Amino acid sequence: MKPETIERLRSLLAPARVLTSKEDLIPYGFDGTAVLQQLPACVVFPVDTQEVSAVVELANADDVPIVTRGSGTGLSGGSVPISDCIVLCLLRMNRILEVDTDNLTLLAETGTITKSIEDGALAEGLFYPPDPSSLKVSTIGGNVANNSGGLRGLKYGVTRDYVMGMEVVLPDGEIAWLGNKCVKDVAGYSLKDLFVGSEGTLGIITKVLLKLVPLPPARRTLLATYSTLEAGAETVSSIIAEKIIPCTLEFLDQTTLRCVEEFAKIGLPTEATSLLLMETDGHSAVVAEEAAKMEAIARRHGAIEVRVARDGLEAAELATARRSAFSALARVRPTTILEDVTVPRSRLAEMVRFVEDAAARHKVKVANFGHMGDGNLHPTFLTNEKDPEEMHRVELAMDEIFDFTIELGGTITGEHGVGLAKKKHLPAQFRDASYPLLKRIKGALDPKNLFNPGKIFDLQAASVSNEQLQNDA
Amino acid sequence: MNNCKTMPEAKRLETLDYSILQQCMHCGMCLPTCPTYDETGLERNSPRGRISLMRAIADGQLELTPAFGEEMYYCLGCLACTTACPAGVDYADLFENARADIEDAQILDTKERRFWRWLAVKTIFMRPRLLRAIGRVMWLYQSSGLQALLRRIGAFRLLPRNLRELEPMAPRIQRSFSDGLIAREEVPAEPPRFRVGMLTGCVQDLAFSDVNRDTVDVLLANGCSVVTPRCQACCGSLHGHNGETALAEELARRAIDQFDLDEVDAIISNAGGCGSHLKHYGRLLKNDPDYAAKAAIWDSKLKDIHEWLDEIGLAPPPALPEPMTVTYHDSCHLCHGQGVSRQPRDLLKAVPNLTLKPLAESSWCCGSAGVYNITQPEQAGKLQKRKVANILQTAAPNVATANPGCHLQLQTGLRIEGSDTIVHHPVSILARAYRNR
Ligand SMILES: Cc1cc2nc3c(=O)[nH]c(=O)nc-3n(C[C@H](O)[C@H](O)[C@H](O)COP(=O)(O)OP(=O)(O)OC[C@H]3O[C@@H](n4cnc5c(N)ncnc54)[C@H](O)[C@@H]3O)c2cc1C
Ligand code: SF4
Ligand code: SF4
């Protein structure tokens, strides 16, 4: 990057909000994804939309790519820098601007931490349901840009279902407002929906208007353990077939639950082969009835034990333990590579079995957990990036899992996004005119390919630097 | 990296078992618990960022630079990140190795820094008799009225700013040290159930020898006979946390030599900061053929007082002379370093007429952090203010905490706010209850 560009960034923002030293940049060279790593040219911290827009204009004039970043907890390499780029970090834009209790909406800057959004709603007796396991760390902007899910997806849906509007800075620096507080709105294309899940490739989302719902008055949490992997999956299918939609149906296999127990020490039964965490919420009579039904179904499918959380405290403890699953798995081997395949729920048991078989075939260690109620699994490879031969076998097993997922009518990523980590597999899923369509949309909005280039797919201009990146990693 | 020869070497980080660094999978789950990241919002001031810098050094992508050195001294070493980390990253190990590399390479070296480190780390805290002699002089100074006089005439304005701010922080030295208050061996009234060794600490001994006496009383009331070696030295935590590994090893050997390990069921520490270091002598001395085995036994017998009482089952304490309302502040190295946070609360709740009030952010560092309030007075001050505000919020007239550094930091902070909230060690409260039989 030209020194003048840095100088102009410094005069545009306060000098302290433009980082360039090696010690400052190294910690921004990665996100939550294994293996990927690249230093940016600088990291900047705008404090309002005008500053974001000014930085974008400058970058556009100097042809410098921008990688937008929230908290860097992404799991597909979305906020991993590309070489010689500006990392634009939104963490200084972290205010909740309005909670509208008449229209049940919340307006916030996108650097706000997800947990603060949840708390901000709670303070008014309202509820913001999407709760990615990273909610204490991730930003709402990252959630919107990745269309993140969470433990409550089954009943409440994902981030997209709560986005009513947003302010976005476009690649030329123009500012646009998309959406509004209306429950219904069919004026023009649903542009806000284009930006949900766009992974920082189309625009920088600076504010977001979120839908809130009334806080459910009661909830009950249950924990069922099994001696086979399939029994848990079958319980999930039966619950849904009996027309119960609980808010949470989470699954952990034995490796995962042992790691979680080692960290959380809350007395999970480590001898069980699989574990199901279930939660129902709503009116207390309904909650009681659904909880009883779910318990009966779990027992019918051979649960060794069904435990009902004593109170809110124990329920929260169980949810927190579940949220640590991915990180806790890092206890086993040096490198933890997590996948995010999702299949129609009726095919879950097959998918679970296939993952086991693929791992055995290639002699790699895999743990499995996930949002079973959503058909969303996180097969996690426990390996060592310093062992190329083992990494190769991991790659082979992963490829097979992706192919089988697509065969079942599933998707290669349910909630983490494509980023860098999964872009190789995207064409297999987008086999018709849909793949070029992605690129046409990108080309129309960002003709210079400056916003997060090389993420999701490669366009000509950025492909070099990204192959470079993958080789470096 | 052409002119490698002139580059300071990061021997420990470069030869450290790489899997300890790799253990961090950069998920960021530790970020919201880190007080320095909370302050600046910059990744380099976070656990994840600091580990990435250490890894860059181990990988040869970054040299040992002064900026890295400063970063590792901006870190409080509070280990909140360790509690938060689901992946089980051993941050304490990484942190101590990083600081040791920084000291070996002398990248932060200045004349002034060298003098203070020589005086404190290498001299005073290596020599228990010298330390106590200084303590004696300080006691004379404080109780003769000289301190009050100098304060009145404003003599401290002549001192450099960071020393001036520290002067009111200086601990109030006790009239008698532990050796004067505790016999070499004390036995309970009934036949003893256990035999334990007692560590009196160094700062604890000068400033809180009464807490040591209280600890022995509580142990006696719980059927333990207590052996207390004379004129004990510093446990070496100061040295270990400040990159003086060789001196830390030397002090660990001396501490072990004080006891016949077969003769005691447990060795008791009542200071959170010391305990978390004392429990890792095994790691420190693993390459010493004469001590490695002994150190491992030592580690298995080393117990924090609250942990020990909880383990053996606390003898139900009688009521205090008058009802008491207390809140509890977790010393970082007790709760994050040793995982002991339920036990002190349970012990306090066992006192019949004691009300325990929950403290918001109870496990957030108070800024004492060893010598942090000397090396980083500004950040330490901010944390102290935040802690005191939370304590005042509870409206409890008493706060309990189990580490001398925290004790002093809370005491000064409360005084600055004009509060007369009293700071206690939990064991002192228990001892008062037992004495009220
Ligand atoms: C332990 C752990 C648990 C997780 N659990 C879940 C889970 O349960 N469900 C789930 O869905 N995900 C989960 N994730 C993944 C991750 O937390 C989410 O993708 C989250 O939304 C990322 O937020 P962030 O602020 O860290 O974004 P970043 O990682 O910084 O960025 C993510 C992507 O969004 C883009 N971006 C960020 N902010 C903006 C913005 N304002 N405008 C435009 N683009 C932007 C970035 O360029 C990047 O492509 C988990 C991650 C971890 C480490
Ligand atoms: S230290 Fe632990 S919690 Fe923090 S980023 Fe590393 S693995 Fe995650
Ligand atoms: S020890 Fe404390 S200050 Fe240092 S990185 Fe960990 S949490 Fe942050």
mmCIF file of N, CA and C in Angstrom, chain B residues 262-341:
data_model
loop_
_atom_site.group_PDB
_atom_site.id
_atom_site.type_symbol
_atom_site.label_atom_id
_atom_site.label_comp_id
_atom_site.label_asym_id
_atom_site.label_seq_id
_atom_site.Cartn_x
_atom_site.Cartn_y
_atom_site.Cartn_z
ATOM 1 N N ASP B 262 6.738 -36.155 53.832
ATOM 2 C CA ASP B 262 6.030 -37.362 54.265
ATOM 3 C C ASP B 262 5.273 -37.135 55.566
ATOM 4 N N GLU B 263 5.687 -36.133 56.293
ATOM 5 C CA GLU B 263 5.150 -35.905 57.637
ATOM 6 C C GLU B 263 3.843 -35.115 57.646
ATOM 7 N N VAL B 264 3.518 -34.471 56.510
ATOM 8 C CA VAL B 264 2.320 -33.619 56.504
ATOM 9 C C VAL B 264 1.293 -34.105 55.487
ATOM 10 N N ASP B 265 0.020 -33.909 55.833
ATOM 11 C CA ASP B 265 -1.062 -34.271 54.915
ATOM 12 C C ASP B 265 -1.279 -33.189 53.870
ATOM 13 N N ALA B 266 -0.965 -31.971 54.252
ATOM 14 C CA ALA B 266 -1.168 -30.869 53.313
ATOM 15 C C ALA B 266 -0.248 -29.727 53.704
ATOM 16 N N ILE B 267 0.052 -28.877 52.715
ATOM 17 C CA ILE B 267 0.766 -27.640 53.000
ATOM 18 C C ILE B 267 -0.184 -26.508 52.638
ATOM 19 N N ILE B 268 -0.379 -25.618 53.599
ATOM 20 C CA ILE B 268 -1.464 -24.647 53.470
ATOM 21 C C ILE B 268 -0.943 -23.280 53.071
ATOM 22 N N SER B 269 -1.576 -22.699 52.041
ATOM 23 C CA SER B 269 -1.301 -21.310 51.673
ATOM 24 C C SER B 269 -2.593 -20.529 51.882
ATOM 25 N N ASN B 270 -2.477 -19.318 52.364
ATOM 26 C CA ASN B 270 -3.694 -18.514 52.535
ATOM 27 C C ASN B 270 -3.695 -17.275 51.658
ATOM 28 N N ALA B 271 -2.719 -17.169 50.745
ATOM 29 C CA ALA B 271 -2.652 -16.022 49.841
ATOM 30 C C ALA B 271 -2.852 -16.520 48.419
ATOM 31 N N GLY B 272 -3.909 -16.036 47.762
ATOM 32 C CA GLY B 272 -4.267 -16.519 46.433
ATOM 33 C C GLY B 272 -3.104 -16.462 45.452
ATOM 34 N N GLY B 273 -2.404 -15.344 45.439
ATOM 35 C CA GLY B 273 -1.315 -15.143 44.481
ATOM 36 C C GLY B 273 -0.192 -16.125 44.693
ATOM 37 N N CYS B 274 0.142 -16.391 45.950
ATOM 38 C CA CYS B 274 1.220 -17.340 46.223
ATOM 39 C C CYS B 274 0.765 -18.744 45.869
ATOM 40 N N GLY B 275 -0.437 -19.095 46.301
ATOM 41 C CA GLY B 275 -0.936 -20.452 46.109
ATOM 42 C C GLY B 275 -0.872 -20.876 44.652
ATOM 43 N N SER B 276 -1.265 -19.980 43.745
ATOM 44 C CA SER B 276 -1.327 -20.383 42.345
ATOM 45 C C SER B 276 0.081 -20.613 41.788
ATOM 46 N N HIS B 277 1.076 -19.965 42.375
ATOM 47 C CA HIS B 277 2.457 -20.244 41.968
ATOM 48 C C HIS B 277 2.973 -21.502 42.673
ATOM 49 N N LEU B 278 2.683 -21.589 43.966
ATOM 50 C CA LEU B 278 3.174 -22.712 44.777
ATOM 51 C C LEU B 278 2.732 -24.069 44.238
ATOM 52 N N LYS B 279 1.534 -24.089 43.627
ATOM 53 C CA LYS B 279 1.007 -25.361 43.135
ATOM 54 C C LYS B 279 1.717 -25.843 41.874
ATOM 55 N N HIS B 280 2.614 -25.031 41.325
ATOM 56 C CA HIS B 280 3.283 -25.419 40.076
ATOM 57 C C HIS B 280 4.787 -25.558 40.215
ATOM 58 N N TYR B 281 5.257 -25.869 41.404
ATOM 59 C CA TYR B 281 6.689 -26.128 41.570
ATOM 60 C C TYR B 281 7.126 -27.306 40.706
ATOM 61 N N GLY B 282 6.213 -28.245 40.512
ATOM 62 C CA GLY B 282 6.531 -29.424 39.696
ATOM 63 C C GLY B 282 6.974 -29.004 38.301
ATOM 64 N N ARG B 283 6.223 -28.090 37.710
ATOM 65 C CA ARG B 283 6.542 -27.607 36.370
ATOM 66 C C ARG B 283 7.875 -26.840 36.382
ATOM 67 N N LEU B 284 8.027 -26.029 37.432
ATOM 68 C CA LEU B 284 9.219 -25.172 37.539
ATOM 69 C C LEU B 284 10.495 -26.014 37.671
ATOM 70 N N LEU B 285 10.407 -27.106 38.445
ATOM 71 C CA LEU B 285 11.613 -27.883 38.753
ATOM 72 C C LEU B 285 11.682 -29.202 37.984
ATOM 73 N N LYS B 286 10.914 -29.280 36.892
ATOM 74 C CA LYS B 286 10.813 -30.585 36.215
ATOM 75 C C LYS B 286 12.158 -31.062 35.663
ATOM 76 N N ASN B 287 13.080 -30.130 35.404
ATOM 77 C CA ASN B 287 14.383 -30.547 34.866
ATOM 78 C C ASN B 287 15.469 -30.670 35.930
ATOM 79 N N ASP B 288 15.065 -30.556 37.198
ATOM 80 C CA ASP B 288 16.047 -30.650 38.271
ATOM 81 C C ASP B 288 15.984 -32.068 38.842
ATOM 82 N N PRO B 289 17.002 -32.895 38.566
ATOM 83 C CA PRO B 289 16.917 -34.313 38.953
ATOM 84 C C PRO B 289 16.729 -34.509 40.457
ATOM 85 N N ASP B 290 17.275 -33.600 41.272
ATOM 86 C CA ASP B 290 17.165 -33.783 42.720
ATOM 87 C C ASP B 290 15.800 -33.377 43.259
ATOM 88 N N TYR B 291 15.125 -32.503 42.530
ATOM 89 C CA TYR B 291 13.902 -31.944 43.093
ATOM 90 C C TYR B 291 12.616 -32.301 42.341
ATOM 91 N N ALA B 292 12.748 -32.790 41.109
ATOM 92 C CA ALA B 292 11.543 -32.993 40.291
ATOM 93 C C ALA B 292 10.502 -33.848 41.024
ATOM 94 N N ALA B 293 10.936 -34.964 41.613
ATOM 95 C CA ALA B 293 9.986 -35.864 42.261
ATOM 96 C C ALA B 293 9.377 -35.216 43.500
ATOM 97 N N LYS B 294 10.254 -34.579 44.286
ATOM 98 C CA LYS B 294 9.760 -33.919 45.502
ATOM 99 C C LYS B 294 8.748 -32.822 45.138
ATOM 100 N N ALA B 295 9.061 -32.072 44.081
ATOM 101 C CA ALA B 295 8.183 -30.969 43.687
ATOM 102 C C ALA B 295 6.811 -31.486 43.276
ATOM 103 N N ALA B 296 6.789 -32.668 42.649
ATOM 104 C CA ALA B 296 5.499 -33.220 42.237
ATOM 105 C C ALA B 296 4.661 -33.578 43.473
ATOM 106 N N ILE B 297 5.324 -34.144 44.494
ATOM 107 C CA ILE B 297 4.604 -34.457 45.743
ATOM 108 C C ILE B 297 4.124 -33.164 46.384
ATOM 109 N N TRP B 298 5.016 -32.188 46.400
ATOM 110 C CA TRP B 298 4.674 -30.865 46.953
ATOM 111 C C TRP B 298 3.381 -30.337 46.317
ATOM 112 N N ASP B 299 3.356 -30.363 44.963
ATOM 113 C CA ASP B 299 2.184 -29.847 44.247
ATOM 114 C C ASP B 299 0.906 -30.555 44.700
ATOM 115 N N SER B 300 1.017 -31.867 44.886
ATOM 116 C CA SER B 300 -0.195 -32.609 45.222
ATOM 117 C C SER B 300 -0.653 -32.308 46.650
ATOM 118 N N LYS B 301 0.275 -31.852 47.495
ATOM 119 C CA LYS B 301 -0.111 -31.575 48.884
ATOM 120 C C LYS B 301 -0.446 -30.102 49.132
ATOM 121 N N LEU B 302 -0.090 -29.251 48.173
ATOM 122 C CA LEU B 302 -0.290 -27.821 48.381
ATOM 123 C C LEU B 302 -1.770 -27.475 48.271
ATOM 124 N N LYS B 303 -2.330 -26.911 49.330
ATOM 125 C CA LYS B 303 -3.763 -26.595 49.313
ATOM 126 C C LYS B 303 -3.982 -25.150 49.737
ATOM 127 N N ASP B 304 -4.880 -24.506 49.041
ATOM 128 C CA ASP B 304 -5.356 -23.229 49.539
ATOM 129 C C ASP B 304 -6.188 -23.509 50.786
ATOM 130 N N ILE B 305 -6.136 -22.614 51.761
ATOM 131 C CA ILE B 305 -6.823 -22.853 53.037
ATOM 132 C C ILE B 305 -8.320 -23.137 52.855
ATOM 133 N N HIS B 306 -8.967 -22.383 51.944
ATOM 134 C CA HIS B 306 -10.416 -22.577 51.755
ATOM 135 C C HIS B 306 -10.712 -23.942 51.139
ATOM 136 N N GLU B 307 -9.862 -24.281 50.190
ATOM 137 C CA GLU B 307 -9.989 -25.562 49.506
ATOM 138 C C GLU B 307 -9.823 -26.709 50.521
ATOM 139 N N TRP B 308 -8.833 -26.575 51.384
ATOM 140 C CA TRP B 308 -8.535 -27.608 52.384
ATOM 141 C C TRP B 308 -9.687 -27.767 53.365
ATOM 142 N N LEU B 309 -10.182 -26.652 53.885
ATOM 143 C CA LEU B 309 -11.283 -26.730 54.853
ATOM 144 C C LEU B 309 -12.521 -27.354 54.212
ATOM 145 N N ASP B 310 -12.740 -27.005 52.944
ATOM 146 C CA ASP B 310 -13.882 -27.558 52.230
ATOM 147 C C ASP B 310 -13.710 -29.066 52.049
ATOM 148 N N GLU B 311 -12.469 -29.474 51.761
ATOM 149 C CA GLU B 311 -12.186 -30.881 51.528
ATOM 150 C C GLU B 311 -12.379 -31.728 52.787
ATOM 151 N N ILE B 312 -11.903 -31.212 53.927
ATOM 152 C CA ILE B 312 -11.981 -32.022 55.151
ATOM 153 C C ILE B 312 -13.324 -31.846 55.858
ATOM 154 N N GLY B 313 -14.159 -30.933 55.371
ATOM 155 C CA GLY B 313 -15.461 -30.703 55.993
ATOM 156 C C GLY B 313 -15.319 -29.732 57.152
ATOM 157 N N LEU B 314 -15.808 -28.539 56.969
ATOM 158 C CA LEU B 314 -15.633 -27.479 57.969
ATOM 159 C C LEU B 314 -16.395 -27.805 59.256
ATOM 160 N N ALA B 315 -15.696 -27.688 60.385
ATOM 161 C CA ALA B 315 -16.388 -27.808 61.672
ATOM 162 C C ALA B 315 -17.342 -26.624 61.784
ATOM 163 N N PRO B 316 -18.641 -26.870 62.024
ATOM 164 C CA PRO B 316 -19.612 -25.763 62.008
ATOM 165 C C PRO B 316 -19.181 -24.635 62.939
ATOM 166 N N PRO B 317 -18.958 -23.439 62.406
ATOM 167 C CA PRO B 317 -18.529 -22.337 63.272
ATOM 168 C C PRO B 317 -19.701 -21.788 64.085
ATOM 169 N N PRO B 318 -19.449 -21.321 65.307
ATOM 170 C CA PRO B 318 -20.490 -20.642 66.073
ATOM 171 C C PRO B 318 -20.759 -19.269 65.459
ATOM 172 N N ALA B 319 -21.785 -18.587 65.998
ATOM 173 C CA ALA B 319 -22.121 -17.264 65.478
ATOM 174 C C ALA B 319 -21.045 -16.261 65.870
ATOM 175 N N LEU B 320 -20.970 -15.165 65.126
ATOM 176 C CA LEU B 320 -20.073 -14.066 65.465
ATOM 177 C C LEU B 320 -20.670 -13.299 66.643
ATOM 178 N N PRO B 321 -19.856 -12.519 67.361
ATOM 179 C CA PRO B 321 -20.394 -11.743 68.478
ATOM 180 C C PRO B 321 -21.552 -10.855 68.028
ATOM 181 N N GLU B 322 -21.475 -10.321 66.812
ATOM 182 C CA GLU B 322 -22.610 -9.538 66.294
ATOM 183 C C GLU B 322 -22.817 -9.910 64.828
ATOM 184 N N PRO B 323 -24.053 -9.774 64.303
ATOM 185 C CA PRO B 323 -24.309 -10.139 62.910
ATOM 186 C C PRO B 323 -23.430 -9.311 61.959
ATOM 187 N N MET B 324 -23.138 -9.904 60.811
ATOM 188 C CA MET B 324 -22.209 -9.254 59.896
ATOM 189 C C MET B 324 -22.691 -9.421 58.454
ATOM 190 N N THR B 325 -22.587 -8.340 57.681
ATOM 191 C CA THR B 325 -22.911 -8.417 56.254
ATOM 192 C C THR B 325 -21.626 -8.222 55.452
ATOM 193 N N VAL B 326 -21.362 -9.168 54.582
ATOM 194 C CA VAL B 326 -20.086 -9.193 53.869
ATOM 195 C C VAL B 326 -20.326 -9.417 52.389
ATOM 196 N N THR B 327 -19.459 -8.839 51.566
ATOM 197 C CA THR B 327 -19.429 -9.241 50.173
ATOM 198 C C THR B 327 -18.058 -9.845 49.914
ATOM 199 N N TYR B 328 -17.930 -10.606 48.820
ATOM 200 C CA TYR B 328 -16.675 -11.325 48.604
ATOM 201 C C TYR B 328 -16.074 -10.978 47.242
ATOM 202 N N HIS B 329 -14.817 -10.563 47.258
ATOM 203 C CA HIS B 329 -14.070 -10.294 46.012
ATOM 204 C C HIS B 329 -13.123 -11.462 45.739
ATOM 205 N N ASP B 330 -13.222 -12.032 44.535
ATOM 206 C CA ASP B 330 -12.345 -13.145 44.171
ATOM 207 C C ASP B 330 -10.955 -12.633 43.827
ATOM 208 N N SER B 331 -9.954 -13.109 44.517
ATOM 209 C CA SER B 331 -8.589 -12.839 44.084
ATOM 210 C C SER B 331 -8.385 -13.615 42.781
ATOM 211 N N CYS B 332 -7.800 -12.945 41.780
ATOM 212 C CA CYS B 332 -7.651 -13.586 40.460
ATOM 213 C C CYS B 332 -6.939 -14.923 40.563
ATOM 214 N N HIS B 333 -5.845 -14.927 41.322
ATOM 215 C CA HIS B 333 -5.053 -16.147 41.328
ATOM 216 C C HIS B 333 -5.648 -17.225 42.222
ATOM 217 N N LEU B 334 -6.652 -16.872 42.986
ATOM 218 C CA LEU B 334 -7.383 -17.904 43.702
ATOM 219 C C LEU B 334 -8.474 -18.477 42.785
ATOM 220 N N CYS B 335 -9.275 -17.596 42.176
ATOM 221 C CA CYS B 335 -10.382 -18.143 41.363
ATOM 222 C C CYS B 335 -9.921 -18.554 39.972
ATOM 223 N N HIS B 336 -9.159 -17.704 39.272
ATOM 224 C CA HIS B 336 -8.735 -18.091 37.916
ATOM 225 C C HIS B 336 -7.508 -18.998 37.958
ATOM 226 N N GLY B 337 -6.590 -18.709 38.875
ATOM 227 C CA GLY B 337 -5.354 -19.474 38.941
ATOM 228 C C GLY B 337 -5.545 -20.842 39.576
ATOM 229 N N GLN B 338 -6.449 -20.928 40.574
ATOM 230 C CA GLN B 338 -6.602 -22.202 41.290
ATOM 231 C C GLN B 338 -8.004 -22.781 41.193
ATOM 232 N N GLY B 339 -8.907 -22.060 40.566
ATOM 233 C CA GLY B 339 -10.276 -22.551 40.438
ATOM 234 C C GLY B 339 -11.005 -22.628 41.773
ATOM 235 N N VAL B 340 -10.591 -21.804 42.738
ATOM 236 C CA VAL B 340 -11.245 -21.826 44.048
ATOM 237 C C VAL B 340 -12.123 -20.578 44.182
ATOM 238 N N SER B 341 -13.421 -20.729 43.991
ATOM 239 C CA SER B 341 -14.299 -19.575 44.176
ATOM 240 C C SER B 341 -15.563 -19.950 44.954
#
